[in-house]
mmCIF file of C-alpha atoms in Angstrom:
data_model
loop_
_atom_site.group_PDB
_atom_site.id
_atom_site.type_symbol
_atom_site.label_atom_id
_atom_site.label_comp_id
_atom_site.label_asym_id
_atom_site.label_seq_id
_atom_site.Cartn_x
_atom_site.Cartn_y
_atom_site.Cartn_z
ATOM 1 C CA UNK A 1 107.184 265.494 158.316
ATOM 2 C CA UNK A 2 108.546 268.748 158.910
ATOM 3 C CA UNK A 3 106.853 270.582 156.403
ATOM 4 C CA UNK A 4 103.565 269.133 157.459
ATOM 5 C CA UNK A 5 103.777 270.199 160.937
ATOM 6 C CA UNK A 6 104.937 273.952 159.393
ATOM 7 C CA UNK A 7 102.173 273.418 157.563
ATOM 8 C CA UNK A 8 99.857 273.369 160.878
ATOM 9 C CA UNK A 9 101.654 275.910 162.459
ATOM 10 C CA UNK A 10 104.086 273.989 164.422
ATOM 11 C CA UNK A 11 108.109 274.837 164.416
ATOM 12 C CA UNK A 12 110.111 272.255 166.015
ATOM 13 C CA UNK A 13 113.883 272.238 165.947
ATOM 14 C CA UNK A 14 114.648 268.204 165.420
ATOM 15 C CA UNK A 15 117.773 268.392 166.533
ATOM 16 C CA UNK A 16 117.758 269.731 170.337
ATOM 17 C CA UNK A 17 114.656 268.197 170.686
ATOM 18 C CA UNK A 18 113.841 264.873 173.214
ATOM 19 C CA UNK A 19 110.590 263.100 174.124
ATOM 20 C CA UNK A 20 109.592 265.345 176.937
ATOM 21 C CA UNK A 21 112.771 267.284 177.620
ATOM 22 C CA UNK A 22 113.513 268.786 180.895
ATOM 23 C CA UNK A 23 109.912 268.052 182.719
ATOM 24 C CA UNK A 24 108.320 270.773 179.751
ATOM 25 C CA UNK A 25 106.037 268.709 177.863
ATOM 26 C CA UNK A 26 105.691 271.221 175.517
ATOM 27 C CA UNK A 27 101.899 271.591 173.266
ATOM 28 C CA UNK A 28 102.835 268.633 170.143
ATOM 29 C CA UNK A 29 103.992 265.882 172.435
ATOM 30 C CA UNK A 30 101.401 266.327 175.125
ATOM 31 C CA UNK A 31 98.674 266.530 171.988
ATOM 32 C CA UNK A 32 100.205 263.588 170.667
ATOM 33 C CA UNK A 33 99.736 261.461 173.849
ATOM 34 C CA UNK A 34 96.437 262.649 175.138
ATOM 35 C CA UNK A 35 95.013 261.786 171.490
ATOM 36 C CA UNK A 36 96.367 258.440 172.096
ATOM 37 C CA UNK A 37 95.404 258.008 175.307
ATOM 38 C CA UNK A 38 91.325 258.889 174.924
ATOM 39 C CA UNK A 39 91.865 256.312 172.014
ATOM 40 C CA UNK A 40 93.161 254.192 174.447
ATOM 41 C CA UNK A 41 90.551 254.814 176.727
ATOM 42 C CA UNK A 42 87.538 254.231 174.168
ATOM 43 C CA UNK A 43 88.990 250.777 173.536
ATOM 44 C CA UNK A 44 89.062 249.732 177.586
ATOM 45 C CA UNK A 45 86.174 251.153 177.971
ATOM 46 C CA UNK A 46 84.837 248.423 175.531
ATOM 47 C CA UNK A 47 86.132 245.719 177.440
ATOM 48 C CA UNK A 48 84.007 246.652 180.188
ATOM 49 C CA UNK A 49 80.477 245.940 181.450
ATOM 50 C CA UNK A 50 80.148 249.487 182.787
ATOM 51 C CA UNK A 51 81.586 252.628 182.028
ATOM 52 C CA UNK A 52 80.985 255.516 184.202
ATOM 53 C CA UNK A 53 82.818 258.849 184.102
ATOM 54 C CA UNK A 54 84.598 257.687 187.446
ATOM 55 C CA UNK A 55 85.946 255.170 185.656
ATOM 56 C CA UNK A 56 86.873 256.746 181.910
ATOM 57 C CA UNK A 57 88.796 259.563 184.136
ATOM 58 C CA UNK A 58 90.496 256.848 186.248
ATOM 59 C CA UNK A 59 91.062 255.148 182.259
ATOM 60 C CA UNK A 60 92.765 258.113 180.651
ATOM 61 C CA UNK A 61 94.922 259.146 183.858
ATOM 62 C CA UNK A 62 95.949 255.304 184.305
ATOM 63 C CA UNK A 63 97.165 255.014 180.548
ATOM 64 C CA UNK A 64 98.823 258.962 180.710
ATOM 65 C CA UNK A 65 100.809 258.138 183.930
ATOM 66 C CA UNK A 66 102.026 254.840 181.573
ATOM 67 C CA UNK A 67 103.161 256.829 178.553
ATOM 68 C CA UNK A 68 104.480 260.043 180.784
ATOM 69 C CA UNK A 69 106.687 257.316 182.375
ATOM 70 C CA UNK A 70 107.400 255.401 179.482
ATOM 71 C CA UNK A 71 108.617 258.560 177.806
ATOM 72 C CA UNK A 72 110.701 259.602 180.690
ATOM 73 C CA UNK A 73 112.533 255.936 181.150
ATOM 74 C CA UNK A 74 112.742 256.374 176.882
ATOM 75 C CA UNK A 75 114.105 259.909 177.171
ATOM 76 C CA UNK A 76 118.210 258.831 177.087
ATOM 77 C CA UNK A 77 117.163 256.524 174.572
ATOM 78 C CA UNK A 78 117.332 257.103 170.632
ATOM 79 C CA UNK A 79 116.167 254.084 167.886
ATOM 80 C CA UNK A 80 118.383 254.526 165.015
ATOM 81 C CA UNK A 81 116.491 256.364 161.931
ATOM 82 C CA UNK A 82 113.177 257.092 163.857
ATOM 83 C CA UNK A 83 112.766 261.143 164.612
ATOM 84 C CA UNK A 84 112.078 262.005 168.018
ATOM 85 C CA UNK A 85 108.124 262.326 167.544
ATOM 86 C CA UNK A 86 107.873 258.907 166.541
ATOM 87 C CA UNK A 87 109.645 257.774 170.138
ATOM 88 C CA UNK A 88 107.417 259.709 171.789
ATOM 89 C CA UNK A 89 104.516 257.905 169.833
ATOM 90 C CA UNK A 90 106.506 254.073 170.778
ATOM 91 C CA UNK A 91 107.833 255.008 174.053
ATOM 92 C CA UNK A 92 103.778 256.313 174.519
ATOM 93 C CA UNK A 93 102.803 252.799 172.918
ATOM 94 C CA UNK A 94 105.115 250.850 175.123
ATOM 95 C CA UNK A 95 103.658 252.377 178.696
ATOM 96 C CA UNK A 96 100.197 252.523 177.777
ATOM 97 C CA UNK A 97 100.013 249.001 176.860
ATOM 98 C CA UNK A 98 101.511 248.098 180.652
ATOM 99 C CA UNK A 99 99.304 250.587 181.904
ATOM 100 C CA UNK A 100 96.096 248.978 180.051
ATOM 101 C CA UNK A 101 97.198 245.447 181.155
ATOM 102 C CA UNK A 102 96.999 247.152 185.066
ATOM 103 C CA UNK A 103 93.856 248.778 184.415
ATOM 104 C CA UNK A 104 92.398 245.696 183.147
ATOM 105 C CA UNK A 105 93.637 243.180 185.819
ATOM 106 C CA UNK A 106 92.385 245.567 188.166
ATOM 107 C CA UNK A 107 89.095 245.323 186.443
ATOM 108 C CA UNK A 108 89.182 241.795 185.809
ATOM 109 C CA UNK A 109 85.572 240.447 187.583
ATOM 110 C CA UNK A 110 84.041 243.274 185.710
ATOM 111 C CA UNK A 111 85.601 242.735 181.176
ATOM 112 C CA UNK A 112 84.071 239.111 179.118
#
């Protein structure tokens, strides 16, 4: 993994590093979650019978605030043999699925 990401350009010390250490969310984590997040958002939007921008906006920030929070809850938290970008990528998993499940209730009279 770590010569991949040298291979793109990114240097990132494994050791001192945590899911979204000391508020600085840094360029590779926040990449990581917005990716996942606008995939996130494609699939709701799916679900729904409309789609404005109003409501892909109110989508993506909805599942971000989940993962952001997920990932600071997750941050004193290490799984055994999983690097830290891969609990940013669960912990991101974790709060955008409770954040999709709110989004969803909230749109309930409007998804089949």
């Amino acid at each position: 993994m770590n010569d991949f990401l040298s291979l793109l350009g990114i240097n990132i010390s494994w050791g001192s590093y945590l899911p979204f250490a000391n508020n600085d969310l840094g360029t590779t984590p926040l990449l990581i979650v917005c990716a996942m997040c606008l995939a996130g958002t494609t699939i709701i939007n799916s679900y729904l019978k409309f789609s404005s921008l109003f409501n892909t906006i109110m989508n993506f920030s909805g599942l971000f605030a989940g993962a952001y929070f997920a990932n600071m809850f997750a941050r004193s938290y290490h799984i055994p043999g999983i690097d830290s970008m891969v609990m940013i990528a669960v912990a991101a998993n974790i709060g955008m699925a409770v954040a999709a499940m709110m989004l969803l209730v909230y749109y309930r009279n409007s998804s089949d």
